[in-house]
Amino acid sequence: DADVTQTPRNRITKTGKRIMLECSQTKGHDRMYWYRQDPGLGLRLIYYSFDVKDINKGEISDGYSVSRQAQAKFSLSLESAIPNQTALYFCATSDLQGPTETQYFGPGTRLLVL
Amino acid sequence: KNQVEQSPQSLIILEGKNCTLQCNYTVSPFSNLRWYKQDTGRGPVSLTIMTFSENTKSNGRYTATLDADTKQSSLHITASQLSDSASYICVVSADYGNNRLAFGKGNQVVVIP
């Protein structure tokens, strides 16, 4: 079984709709992250959480919100989706253990906003 | 602004050949540098991680080097295989423990028979 899972894997929605992307992990990590990836661009951080109820804005948080109600789950919401939010979304986890902290990524959610 | 630049943007190589990918960064202060491999349609997977004091690290046929003085890193793939076709992403950490990561755009490698 995968350590970091994302649902749904693919989603098509219309402009203005509210959608939620879910991320679950079985690694027992405290830290969780949401990124988006666009063609020709590097991964960009949307939000991150270092513990339950801890929420921090990343580089591109506008138009997104997150919820961390449990250690194992971190959800990303688009309150009113717009076409330029069409992208590949990745959830990641990490457990800080010295200077070689590694992030473990989920399989991604491909989102299309029409 | 912290930046990570990777070259070449894309590369086609014959199966069995070697190749080298480059990563230059301006991130400061430097904490560590990682190389990830991302297969098409999948999430990135860590290949190597190097701290300031490390100048080379290997993972099978993948060997990463780091020159912290010139702020350059390379990833060398030896005896490439078709399964090496992927995007290779260089990620530099600016501040240990605070998630200040700078991502490169990736080197797209295609291995052909």
mmCIF file with all atom_site columns, C-alpha atoms in Angstrom:
data_model
loop_
_atom_site.group_PDB
_atom_site.id
_atom_site.type_symbol
_atom_site.label_atom_id
_atom_site.label_alt_id
_atom_site.label_comp_id
_atom_site.label_asym_id
_atom_site.label_entity_id
_atom_site.label_seq_id
_atom_site.pdbx_PDB_ins_code
_atom_site.Cartn_x
_atom_site.Cartn_y
_atom_site.Cartn_z
_atom_site.occupancy
_atom_site.B_iso_or_equiv
_atom_site.pdbx_formal_charge
_atom_site.auth_seq_id
_atom_site.auth_comp_id
_atom_site.auth_asym_id
_atom_site.auth_atom_id
_atom_site.pdbx_PDB_model_num
ATOM 1   C CA . ASP A 1 1   ? 0.000   0.000  0.000   1.00 0.00 ? 1   ASP A CA 1
ATOM 2   C CA . ALA A 1 2   ? 1.158   3.495  -0.810  1.00 0.00 ? 2   ALA A CA 1
ATOM 3   C CA . ASP A 1 3   ? 2.382   5.583  2.113   1.00 0.00 ? 3   ASP A CA 1
ATOM 4   C CA . VAL A 1 4   ? 0.922   8.828  0.754   1.00 0.00 ? 4   VAL A CA 1
ATOM 5   C CA . THR A 1 5   ? -2.390  8.669  -1.067  1.00 0.00 ? 5   THR A CA 1
ATOM 6   C CA . GLN A 1 6   ? -4.375  11.351 -2.825  1.00 0.00 ? 6   GLN A CA 1
ATOM 7   C CA . THR A 1 7   ? -8.007  11.399 -3.853  1.00 0.00 ? 7   THR A CA 1
ATOM 8   C CA . PRO A 1 8   ? -9.292  11.907 -6.392  1.00 0.00 ? 8   PRO A CA 1
ATOM 9   C CA . ARG A 1 9   ? -6.535  11.146 -8.909  1.00 0.00 ? 9   ARG A CA 1
ATOM 10  C CA . ASN A 1 10  ? -8.299  13.078 -11.629 1.00 0.00 ? 10  ASN A CA 1
ATOM 11  C CA . ARG A 1 11  ? -10.983 15.719 -11.441 1.00 0.00 ? 11  ARG A CA 1
ATOM 12  C CA . ILE A 1 12  ? -12.800 17.881 -13.930 1.00 0.00 ? 12  ILE A CA 1
ATOM 13  C CA . THR A 1 13  ? -14.833 20.771 -12.573 1.00 0.00 ? 13  THR A CA 1
ATOM 14  C CA . LYS A 1 14  ? -16.400 24.009 -13.727 1.00 0.00 ? 14  LYS A CA 1
ATOM 15  C CA . THR A 1 15  ? -15.448 27.581 -12.938 1.00 0.00 ? 15  THR A CA 1
ATOM 16  C CA . GLY A 1 16  ? -16.923 28.716 -9.642  1.00 0.00 ? 16  GLY A CA 1
ATOM 17  C CA . LYS A 1 17  ? -17.340 25.271 -8.127  1.00 0.00 ? 17  LYS A CA 1
ATOM 18  C CA . ARG A 1 18  ? -15.925 24.369 -4.748  1.00 0.00 ? 18  ARG A CA 1
ATOM 19  C CA . ILE A 1 19  ? -13.768 21.276 -4.694  1.00 0.00 ? 19  ILE A CA 1
ATOM 20  C CA . MET A 1 20  ? -11.656 19.469 -2.139  1.00 0.00 ? 20  MET A CA 1
ATOM 21  C CA . LEU A 1 21  ? -8.569  17.366 -2.674  1.00 0.00 ? 21  LEU A CA 1
ATOM 22  C CA . GLU A 1 22  ? -7.708  14.868 0.018   1.00 0.00 ? 22  GLU A CA 1
ATOM 23  C CA . CYS A 1 23  ? -4.347  13.583 1.173   1.00 0.00 ? 23  CYS A CA 1
ATOM 24  C CA . SER A 1 24  ? -3.747  10.741 3.603   1.00 0.00 ? 24  SER A CA 1
ATOM 25  C CA . GLN A 1 25  ? -0.496  9.283  4.898   1.00 0.00 ? 25  GLN A CA 1
ATOM 26  C CA . THR A 1 26  ? 0.469   6.209  6.872   1.00 0.00 ? 26  THR A CA 1
ATOM 27  C CA . LYS A 1 27  ? 4.078   7.272  7.505   1.00 0.00 ? 27  LYS A CA 1
ATOM 28  C CA . GLY A 1 28  ? 3.320   8.880  10.839  1.00 0.00 ? 28  GLY A CA 1
ATOM 29  C CA . HIS A 1 29  ? 4.925   12.142 9.744   1.00 0.00 ? 29  HIS A CA 1
ATOM 30  C CA . ASP A 1 30  ? 4.056   15.437 11.386  1.00 0.00 ? 30  ASP A CA 1
ATOM 31  C CA . ARG A 1 31  ? 4.768   17.619 8.384   1.00 0.00 ? 31  ARG A CA 1
ATOM 32  C CA . MET A 1 32  ? 2.523   17.760 5.344   1.00 0.00 ? 32  MET A CA 1
ATOM 33  C CA . TYR A 1 33  ? 2.558   19.942 2.232   1.00 0.00 ? 33  TYR A CA 1
ATOM 34  C CA . TRP A 1 34  ? 0.499   20.819 -0.816  1.00 0.00 ? 34  TRP A CA 1
ATOM 35  C CA . TYR A 1 35  ? 2.198   21.749 -4.093  1.00 0.00 ? 35  TYR A CA 1
ATOM 36  C CA . ARG A 1 36  ? 1.046   22.466 -7.602  1.00 0.00 ? 36  ARG A CA 1
ATOM 37  C CA . GLN A 1 37  ? 3.002   21.678 -10.723 1.00 0.00 ? 37  GLN A CA 1
ATOM 38  C CA . ASP A 1 38  ? 2.457   23.363 -14.071 1.00 0.00 ? 38  ASP A CA 1
ATOM 39  C CA . PRO A 1 39  ? 4.130   22.490 -17.383 1.00 0.00 ? 39  PRO A CA 1
ATOM 40  C CA . GLY A 1 40  ? 7.487   24.220 -17.661 1.00 0.00 ? 40  GLY A CA 1
ATOM 41  C CA . LEU A 1 41  ? 7.431   25.362 -14.046 1.00 0.00 ? 41  LEU A CA 1
ATOM 42  C CA . GLY A 1 42  ? 8.874   23.870 -10.921 1.00 0.00 ? 42  GLY A CA 1
ATOM 43  C CA . LEU A 1 43  ? 6.796   22.657 -8.018  1.00 0.00 ? 43  LEU A CA 1
ATOM 44  C CA . ARG A 1 44  ? 5.315   25.565 -6.088  1.00 0.00 ? 44  ARG A CA 1
ATOM 45  C CA . LEU A 1 45  ? 4.267   25.397 -2.465  1.00 0.00 ? 45  LEU A CA 1
ATOM 46  C CA . ILE A 1 46  ? 0.650   26.259 -1.679  1.00 0.00 ? 46  ILE A CA 1
ATOM 47  C CA . TYR A 1 47  ? 0.325   25.499 2.038   1.00 0.00 ? 47  TYR A CA 1
ATOM 48  C CA . TYR A 1 48  ? 2.130   23.455 4.640   1.00 0.00 ? 48  TYR A CA 1
ATOM 49  C CA . SER A 1 49  ? 1.478   22.145 8.121   1.00 0.00 ? 49  SER A CA 1
ATOM 50  C CA . PHE A 1 50  ? 3.973   21.076 10.778  1.00 0.00 ? 50  PHE A CA 1
ATOM 51  C CA . ASP A 1 51  ? 1.374   19.575 13.106  1.00 0.00 ? 51  ASP A CA 1
ATOM 52  C CA . VAL A 1 52  ? -2.337  19.145 13.638  1.00 0.00 ? 52  VAL A CA 1
ATOM 53  C CA . LYS A 1 53  ? -4.117  22.509 13.466  1.00 0.00 ? 53  LYS A CA 1
ATOM 54  C CA . ASP A 1 54  ? -0.893  24.212 12.321  1.00 0.00 ? 54  ASP A CA 1
ATOM 55  C CA . ILE A 1 55  ? -1.359  25.974 8.968   1.00 0.00 ? 55  ILE A CA 1
ATOM 56  C CA . ASN A 1 56  ? 1.201   28.031 7.055   1.00 0.00 ? 56  ASN A CA 1
ATOM 57  C CA . LYS A 1 57  ? 0.924   29.823 3.738   1.00 0.00 ? 57  LYS A CA 1
ATOM 58  C CA . GLY A 1 58  ? 3.295   28.925 0.977   1.00 0.00 ? 58  GLY A CA 1
ATOM 59  C CA . GLU A 1 59  ? 4.332   30.749 -2.148  1.00 0.00 ? 59  GLU A CA 1
ATOM 60  C CA . ILE A 1 60  ? 0.953   30.703 -3.896  1.00 0.00 ? 60  ILE A CA 1
ATOM 61  C CA . SER A 1 61  ? -1.818  30.360 -1.297  1.00 0.00 ? 61  SER A CA 1
ATOM 62  C CA . ASP A 1 62  ? -4.331  32.811 -2.815  1.00 0.00 ? 62  ASP A CA 1
ATOM 63  C CA . GLY A 1 63  ? -7.499  31.022 -3.913  1.00 0.00 ? 63  GLY A CA 1
ATOM 64  C CA . TYR A 1 64  ? -6.770  27.963 -1.766  1.00 0.00 ? 64  TYR A CA 1
ATOM 65  C CA . SER A 1 65  ? -7.452  26.877 1.795   1.00 0.00 ? 65  SER A CA 1
ATOM 66  C CA . VAL A 1 66  ? -6.402  23.832 3.780   1.00 0.00 ? 66  VAL A CA 1
ATOM 67  C CA . SER A 1 67  ? -7.444  21.841 6.806   1.00 0.00 ? 67  SER A CA 1
ATOM 68  C CA . ARG A 1 68  ? -5.328  19.645 9.096   1.00 0.00 ? 68  ARG A CA 1
ATOM 69  C CA . GLN A 1 69  ? -7.705  18.016 11.566  1.00 0.00 ? 69  GLN A CA 1
ATOM 70  C CA . ALA A 1 70  ? -5.629  14.875 12.059  1.00 0.00 ? 70  ALA A CA 1
ATOM 71  C CA . GLN A 1 71  ? -1.974  13.953 11.743  1.00 0.00 ? 71  GLN A CA 1
ATOM 72  C CA . ALA A 1 72  ? -2.662  11.617 8.856   1.00 0.00 ? 72  ALA A CA 1
ATOM 73  C CA . LYS A 1 73  ? -4.869  13.908 6.763   1.00 0.00 ? 73  LYS A CA 1
ATOM 74  C CA . PHE A 1 74  ? -4.341  17.211 5.007   1.00 0.00 ? 74  PHE A CA 1
ATOM 75  C CA . SER A 1 75  ? -7.031  18.509 2.664   1.00 0.00 ? 75  SER A CA 1
ATOM 76  C CA . LEU A 1 76  ? -6.807  21.259 0.078   1.00 0.00 ? 76  LEU A CA 1
ATOM 77  C CA . SER A 1 77  ? -9.862  23.252 -0.974  1.00 0.00 ? 77  SER A CA 1
ATOM 78  C CA . LEU A 1 78  ? -10.537 25.504 -3.905  1.00 0.00 ? 78  LEU A CA 1
ATOM 79  C CA . GLU A 1 79  ? -13.442 27.642 -2.739  1.00 0.00 ? 79  GLU A CA 1
ATOM 80  C CA . SER A 1 80  ? -14.316 28.916 -6.204  1.00 0.00 ? 80  SER A CA 1
ATOM 81  C CA . ALA A 1 81  ? -12.287 27.186 -8.877  1.00 0.00 ? 81  ALA A CA 1
ATOM 82  C CA . ILE A 1 82  ? -10.941 29.174 -11.816 1.00 0.00 ? 82  ILE A CA 1
ATOM 83  C CA . PRO A 1 83  ? -9.317  27.914 -15.046 1.00 0.00 ? 83  PRO A CA 1
ATOM 84  C CA . ASN A 1 84  ? -5.794  28.980 -14.089 1.00 0.00 ? 84  ASN A CA 1
ATOM 85  C CA . GLN A 1 85  ? -5.974  26.544 -11.191 1.00 0.00 ? 85  GLN A CA 1
ATOM 86  C CA . THR A 1 86  ? -5.806  23.747 -13.739 1.00 0.00 ? 86  THR A CA 1
ATOM 87  C CA . ALA A 1 87  ? -2.669  21.894 -12.718 1.00 0.00 ? 87  ALA A CA 1
ATOM 88  C CA . LEU A 1 88  ? -1.179  18.770 -11.193 1.00 0.00 ? 88  LEU A CA 1
ATOM 89  C CA . TYR A 1 89  ? -1.423  18.858 -7.408  1.00 0.00 ? 89  TYR A CA 1
ATOM 90  C CA . PHE A 1 90  ? 0.906   16.949 -5.109  1.00 0.00 ? 90  PHE A CA 1
ATOM 91  C CA . CYS A 1 91  ? 0.705   16.258 -1.431  1.00 0.00 ? 91  CYS A CA 1
ATOM 92  C CA . ALA A 1 92  ? 3.931   15.483 0.426   1.00 0.00 ? 92  ALA A CA 1
ATOM 93  C CA . THR A 1 93  ? 4.967   14.504 3.930   1.00 0.00 ? 93  THR A CA 1
ATOM 94  C CA . SER A 1 94  ? 8.223   14.712 5.838   1.00 0.00 ? 94  SER A CA 1
ATOM 95  C CA . ASP A 1 95  ? 9.598   13.932 9.241   1.00 0.00 ? 95  ASP A CA 1
ATOM 96  C CA . LEU A 1 96  ? 12.321  16.291 10.384  1.00 0.00 ? 96  LEU A CA 1
ATOM 97  C CA . GLN A 1 97  ? 15.367  14.206 11.221  1.00 0.00 ? 97  GLN A CA 1
ATOM 98  C CA . GLY A 1 98  ? 18.488  16.281 10.926  1.00 0.00 ? 98  GLY A CA 1
ATOM 99  C CA . PRO A 1 99  ? 19.621  18.225 7.905   1.00 0.00 ? 99  PRO A CA 1
ATOM 100 C CA . THR A 1 100 ? 18.635  15.467 5.468   1.00 0.00 ? 100 THR A CA 1
ATOM 101 C CA . GLU A 1 101 ? 14.883  15.751 5.823   1.00 0.00 ? 101 GLU A CA 1
ATOM 102 C CA . THR A 1 102 ? 13.222  14.137 2.811   1.00 0.00 ? 102 THR A CA 1
ATOM 103 C CA . GLN A 1 103 ? 9.789   14.787 1.441   1.00 0.00 ? 103 GLN A CA 1
ATOM 104 C CA . TYR A 1 104 ? 7.670   11.853 0.278   1.00 0.00 ? 104 TYR A CA 1
ATOM 105 C CA . PHE A 1 105 ? 5.203   12.713 -2.446  1.00 0.00 ? 105 PHE A CA 1
ATOM 106 C CA . GLY A 1 106 ? 1.814   11.301 -3.260  1.00 0.00 ? 106 GLY A CA 1
ATOM 107 C CA . PRO A 1 107 ? 0.870   10.212 -6.779  1.00 0.00 ? 107 PRO A CA 1
ATOM 108 C CA . GLY A 1 108 ? -0.743  13.534 -7.645  1.00 0.00 ? 108 GLY A CA 1
ATOM 109 C CA . THR A 1 109 ? -4.200  14.813 -8.533  1.00 0.00 ? 109 THR A CA 1
ATOM 110 C CA . ARG A 1 110 ? -4.748  16.100 -12.049 1.00 0.00 ? 110 ARG A CA 1
ATOM 111 C CA . LEU A 1 111 ? -7.290  18.930 -11.922 1.00 0.00 ? 111 LEU A CA 1
ATOM 112 C CA . LEU A 1 112 ? -8.987  20.521 -14.917 1.00 0.00 ? 112 LEU A CA 1
ATOM 113 C CA . VAL A 1 113 ? -11.121 23.614 -14.392 1.00 0.00 ? 113 VAL A CA 1
ATOM 114 C CA . LEU A 1 114 ? -13.356 24.431 -17.347 1.00 0.00 ? 114 LEU A CA 1
ATOM 115 C CA . LYS B 2 1   ? 15.123  35.690 -4.562  1.00 0.00 ? 1   LYS B CA 1
ATOM 116 C CA . ASN B 2 2   ? 16.433  32.181 -4.175  1.00 0.00 ? 2   ASN B CA 1
ATOM 117 C CA . GLN B 2 3   ? 16.680  30.416 -7.528  1.00 0.00 ? 3   GLN B CA 1
ATOM 118 C CA . VAL B 2 4   ? 17.567  27.032 -8.902  1.00 0.00 ? 4   VAL B CA 1
ATOM 119 C CA . GLU B 2 5   ? 18.450  26.697 -12.566 1.00 0.00 ? 5   GLU B CA 1
ATOM 120 C CA . GLN B 2 6   ? 18.750  23.353 -14.299 1.00 0.00 ? 6   GLN B CA 1
ATOM 121 C CA . SER B 2 7   ? 20.270  22.481 -17.652 1.00 0.00 ? 7   SER B CA 1
ATOM 122 C CA . PRO B 2 8   ? 19.730  21.113 -20.156 1.00 0.00 ? 8   PRO B CA 1
ATOM 123 C CA . GLN B 2 9   ? 15.966  21.528 -20.114 1.00 0.00 ? 9   GLN B CA 1
ATOM 124 C CA . SER B 2 10  ? 15.587  18.291 -22.056 1.00 0.00 ? 10  SER B CA 1
ATOM 125 C CA . LEU B 2 11  ? 17.910  15.561 -23.249 1.00 0.00 ? 11  LEU B CA 1
ATOM 126 C CA . ILE B 2 12  ? 17.613  12.498 -25.484 1.00 0.00 ? 12  ILE B CA 1
ATOM 127 C CA . ILE B 2 13  ? 20.186  9.758  -25.005 1.00 0.00 ? 13  ILE B CA 1
ATOM 128 C CA . LEU B 2 14  ? 20.743  6.270  -26.305 1.00 0.00 ? 14  LEU B CA 1
ATOM 129 C CA . GLU B 2 15  ? 20.253  3.353  -23.981 1.00 0.00 ? 15  GLU B CA 1
ATOM 130 C CA . GLY B 2 16  ? 23.527  2.371  -22.376 1.00 0.00 ? 16  GLY B CA 1
ATOM 131 C CA . LYS B 2 17  ? 25.082  5.829  -22.629 1.00 0.00 ? 17  LYS B CA 1
ATOM 132 C CA . ASN B 2 18  ? 25.958  8.131  -19.760 1.00 0.00 ? 18  ASN B CA 1
ATOM 133 C CA . CYS B 2 19  ? 24.642  11.624 -19.195 1.00 0.00 ? 19  CYS B CA 1
ATOM 134 C CA . THR B 2 20  ? 25.137  14.497 -16.785 1.00 0.00 ? 20  THR B CA 1
ATOM 135 C CA . LEU B 2 21  ? 22.534  16.982 -15.607 1.00 0.00 ? 21  LEU B CA 1
ATOM 136 C CA . GLN B 2 22  ? 23.435  20.348 -14.132 1.00 0.00 ? 22  GLN B CA 1
ATOM 137 C CA . CYS B 2 23  ? 21.957  22.404 -11.319 1.00 0.00 ? 23  CYS B CA 1
ATOM 138 C CA . ASN B 2 24  ? 23.116  25.904 -10.384 1.00 0.00 ? 24  ASN B CA 1
ATOM 139 C CA . TYR B 2 25  ? 21.645  27.712 -7.418  1.00 0.00 ? 25  TYR B CA 1
ATOM 140 C CA . THR B 2 26  ? 21.765  31.050 -5.672  1.00 0.00 ? 26  THR B CA 1
ATOM 141 C CA . VAL B 2 27  ? 20.070  29.868 -2.483  1.00 0.00 ? 27  VAL B CA 1
ATOM 142 C CA . SER B 2 28  ? 21.563  31.250 0.722   1.00 0.00 ? 28  SER B CA 1
ATOM 143 C CA . PRO B 2 29  ? 22.128  30.222 3.411   1.00 0.00 ? 29  PRO B CA 1
ATOM 144 C CA . PHE B 2 30  ? 22.545  26.734 2.064   1.00 0.00 ? 30  PHE B CA 1
ATOM 145 C CA . SER B 2 31  ? 21.312  23.744 4.052   1.00 0.00 ? 31  SER B CA 1
ATOM 146 C CA . ASN B 2 32  ? 21.103  20.828 1.650   1.00 0.00 ? 32  ASN B CA 1
ATOM 147 C CA . LEU B 2 33  ? 20.514  19.841 -1.955  1.00 0.00 ? 33  LEU B CA 1
ATOM 148 C CA . ARG B 2 34  ? 18.401  16.998 -3.184  1.00 0.00 ? 34  ARG B CA 1
ATOM 149 C CA . TRP B 2 35  ? 17.802  15.344 -6.520  1.00 0.00 ? 35  TRP B CA 1
ATOM 150 C CA . TYR B 2 36  ? 14.403  13.831 -7.206  1.00 0.00 ? 36  TYR B CA 1
ATOM 151 C CA . LYS B 2 37  ? 13.271  11.611 -10.060 1.00 0.00 ? 37  LYS B CA 1
ATOM 152 C CA . GLN B 2 38  ? 9.743   12.124 -11.337 1.00 0.00 ? 38  GLN B CA 1
ATOM 153 C CA . ASP B 2 39  ? 8.280   9.566  -13.700 1.00 0.00 ? 39  ASP B CA 1
ATOM 154 C CA . THR B 2 40  ? 5.483   10.745 -15.966 1.00 0.00 ? 40  THR B CA 1
ATOM 155 C CA . GLY B 2 41  ? 2.210   10.885 -14.036 1.00 0.00 ? 41  GLY B CA 1
ATOM 156 C CA . ARG B 2 42  ? 3.863   10.108 -10.723 1.00 0.00 ? 42  ARG B CA 1
ATOM 157 C CA . GLY B 2 43  ? 5.090   12.042 -7.712  1.00 0.00 ? 43  GLY B CA 1
ATOM 158 C CA . PRO B 2 44  ? 8.798   12.867 -7.304  1.00 0.00 ? 44  PRO B CA 1
ATOM 159 C CA . VAL B 2 45  ? 10.971  10.301 -5.530  1.00 0.00 ? 45  VAL B CA 1
ATOM 160 C CA . SER B 2 46  ? 14.165  11.206 -3.708  1.00 0.00 ? 46  SER B CA 1
ATOM 161 C CA . LEU B 2 47  ? 17.411  9.979  -5.266  1.00 0.00 ? 47  LEU B CA 1
ATOM 162 C CA . THR B 2 48  ? 20.111  11.714 -3.224  1.00 0.00 ? 48  THR B CA 1
ATOM 163 C CA . ILE B 2 49  ? 20.502  14.325 -0.527  1.00 0.00 ? 49  ILE B CA 1
ATOM 164 C CA . MET B 2 50  ? 23.734  16.205 0.196   1.00 0.00 ? 50  MET B CA 1
ATOM 165 C CA . THR B 2 51  ? 24.607  18.621 2.954   1.00 0.00 ? 51  THR B CA 1
ATOM 166 C CA . PHE B 2 52  ? 27.246  21.328 2.831   1.00 0.00 ? 52  PHE B CA 1
ATOM 167 C CA . SER B 2 53  ? 30.042  18.984 3.842   1.00 0.00 ? 53  SER B CA 1
ATOM 168 C CA . GLU B 2 54  ? 29.288  16.311 1.251   1.00 0.00 ? 54  GLU B CA 1
ATOM 169 C CA . ASN B 2 55  ? 30.583  16.609 -2.289  1.00 0.00 ? 55  ASN B CA 1
ATOM 170 C CA . THR B 2 56  ? 29.416  13.334 -3.777  1.00 0.00 ? 56  THR B CA 1
ATOM 171 C CA . LYS B 2 57  ? 26.743  10.765 -3.159  1.00 0.00 ? 57  LYS B CA 1
ATOM 172 C CA . SER B 2 58  ? 25.669  7.731  -5.132  1.00 0.00 ? 58  SER B CA 1
ATOM 173 C CA . ASN B 2 59  ? 22.451  5.776  -5.443  1.00 0.00 ? 59  ASN B CA 1
ATOM 174 C CA . GLY B 2 60  ? 22.998  2.857  -7.780  1.00 0.00 ? 60  GLY B CA 1
ATOM 175 C CA . ARG B 2 61  ? 23.707  4.228  -11.251 1.00 0.00 ? 61  ARG B CA 1
ATOM 176 C CA . TYR B 2 62  ? 22.995  7.773  -10.094 1.00 0.00 ? 62  TYR B CA 1
ATOM 177 C CA . THR B 2 63  ? 25.859  9.873  -8.738  1.00 0.00 ? 63  THR B CA 1
ATOM 178 C CA . ALA B 2 64  ? 25.345  13.412 -7.507  1.00 0.00 ? 64  ALA B CA 1
ATOM 179 C CA . THR B 2 65  ? 28.105  15.920 -6.894  1.00 0.00 ? 65  THR B CA 1
ATOM 180 C CA . LEU B 2 66  ? 28.032  19.187 -5.022  1.00 0.00 ? 66  LEU B CA 1
ATOM 181 C CA . ASP B 2 67  ? 30.379  22.167 -5.100  1.00 0.00 ? 67  ASP B CA 1
ATOM 182 C CA . ALA B 2 68  ? 29.080  24.478 -2.400  1.00 0.00 ? 68  ALA B CA 1
ATOM 183 C CA . ASP B 2 69  ? 31.701  27.108 -3.237  1.00 0.00 ? 69  ASP B CA 1
ATOM 184 C CA . THR B 2 70  ? 30.506  27.571 -6.819  1.00 0.00 ? 70  THR B CA 1
ATOM 185 C CA . LYS B 2 71  ? 26.915  26.623 -5.907  1.00 0.00 ? 71  LYS B CA 1
ATOM 186 C CA . GLN B 2 72  ? 26.740  23.901 -8.505  1.00 0.00 ? 72  GLN B CA 1
ATOM 187 C CA . SER B 2 73  ? 25.535  20.326 -8.486  1.00 0.00 ? 73  SER B CA 1
ATOM 188 C CA . SER B 2 74  ? 25.413  17.623 -11.097 1.00 0.00 ? 74  SER B CA 1
ATOM 189 C CA . LEU B 2 75  ? 23.614  14.319 -11.434 1.00 0.00 ? 75  LEU B CA 1
ATOM 190 C CA . HIS B 2 76  ? 25.391  11.688 -13.484 1.00 0.00 ? 76  HIS B CA 1
ATOM 191 C CA . ILE B 2 77  ? 23.501  8.720  -14.859 1.00 0.00 ? 77  ILE B CA 1
ATOM 192 C CA . THR B 2 78  ? 25.674  5.769  -15.794 1.00 0.00 ? 78  THR B CA 1
ATOM 193 C CA . ALA B 2 79  ? 24.738  3.164  -18.409 1.00 0.00 ? 79  ALA B CA 1
ATOM 194 C CA . SER B 2 80  ? 21.280  4.613  -18.921 1.00 0.00 ? 80  SER B CA 1
ATOM 195 C CA . GLN B 2 81  ? 18.247  2.364  -19.101 1.00 0.00 ? 81  GLN B CA 1
ATOM 196 C CA . LEU B 2 82  ? 14.824  2.963  -20.608 1.00 0.00 ? 82  LEU B CA 1
ATOM 197 C CA . SER B 2 83  ? 13.438  3.287  -17.086 1.00 0.00 ? 83  SER B CA 1
ATOM 198 C CA . ASP B 2 84  ? 15.651  6.346  -16.553 1.00 0.00 ? 84  ASP B CA 1
ATOM 199 C CA . SER B 2 85  ? 13.300  8.320  -18.794 1.00 0.00 ? 85  SER B CA 1
ATOM 200 C CA . ALA B 2 86  ? 11.903  10.885 -16.382 1.00 0.00 ? 86  ALA B CA 1
ATOM 201 C CA . SER B 2 87  ? 12.204  14.423 -15.124 1.00 0.00 ? 87  SER B CA 1
ATOM 202 C CA . TYR B 2 88  ? 15.029  15.033 -12.651 1.00 0.00 ? 88  TYR B CA 1
ATOM 203 C CA . ILE B 2 89  ? 14.382  17.838 -10.202 1.00 0.00 ? 89  ILE B CA 1
ATOM 204 C CA . CYS B 2 90  ? 17.013  19.681 -8.193  1.00 0.00 ? 90  CYS B CA 1
ATOM 205 C CA . VAL B 2 91  ? 15.742  21.045 -4.872  1.00 0.00 ? 91  VAL B CA 1
ATOM 206 C CA . VAL B 2 92  ? 17.765  23.295 -2.594  1.00 0.00 ? 92  VAL B CA 1
ATOM 207 C CA . SER B 2 93  ? 16.931  23.953 1.031   1.00 0.00 ? 93  SER B CA 1
ATOM 208 C CA . ALA B 2 94  ? 17.665  27.483 2.191   1.00 0.00 ? 94  ALA B CA 1
ATOM 209 C CA . ASP B 2 95  ? 16.952  27.099 5.851   1.00 0.00 ? 95  ASP B CA 1
ATOM 210 C CA . TYR B 2 96  ? 17.131  23.875 7.760   1.00 0.00 ? 96  TYR B CA 1
ATOM 211 C CA . GLY B 2 97  ? 13.845  22.879 9.313   1.00 0.00 ? 97  GLY B CA 1
ATOM 212 C CA . ASN B 2 98  ? 11.686  25.664 7.972   1.00 0.00 ? 98  ASN B CA 1
ATOM 213 C CA . ASN B 2 99  ? 10.705  24.267 4.632   1.00 0.00 ? 99  ASN B CA 1
ATOM 214 C CA . ARG B 2 100 ? 12.317  27.016 2.586   1.00 0.00 ? 100 ARG B CA 1
ATOM 215 C CA . LEU B 2 101 ? 12.774  24.857 -0.470  1.00 0.00 ? 101 LEU B CA 1
ATOM 216 C CA . ALA B 2 102 ? 13.621  26.153 -3.914  1.00 0.00 ? 102 ALA B CA 1
ATOM 217 C CA . PHE B 2 103 ? 12.674  23.850 -6.770  1.00 0.00 ? 103 PHE B CA 1
ATOM 218 C CA . GLY B 2 104 ? 14.258  23.699 -10.191 1.00 0.00 ? 104 GLY B CA 1
ATOM 219 C CA . LYS B 2 105 ? 12.064  23.173 -13.235 1.00 0.00 ? 105 LYS B CA 1
ATOM 220 C CA . GLY B 2 106 ? 13.595  19.806 -13.920 1.00 0.00 ? 106 GLY B CA 1
ATOM 221 C CA . ASN B 2 107 ? 15.716  18.128 -16.583 1.00 0.00 ? 107 ASN B CA 1
ATOM 222 C CA . GLN B 2 108 ? 13.563  16.012 -18.894 1.00 0.00 ? 108 GLN B CA 1
ATOM 223 C CA . VAL B 2 109 ? 15.512  12.900 -19.915 1.00 0.00 ? 109 VAL B CA 1
ATOM 224 C CA . VAL B 2 110 ? 14.351  10.531 -22.641 1.00 0.00 ? 110 VAL B CA 1
ATOM 225 C CA . VAL B 2 111 ? 16.265  7.290  -23.129 1.00 0.00 ? 111 VAL B CA 1
ATOM 226 C CA . ILE B 2 112 ? 15.752  5.632  -26.504 1.00 0.00 ? 112 ILE B CA 1
ATOM 227 C CA . PRO B 2 113 ? 16.650  2.083  -27.521 1.00 0.00 ? 113 PRO B CA 1
#
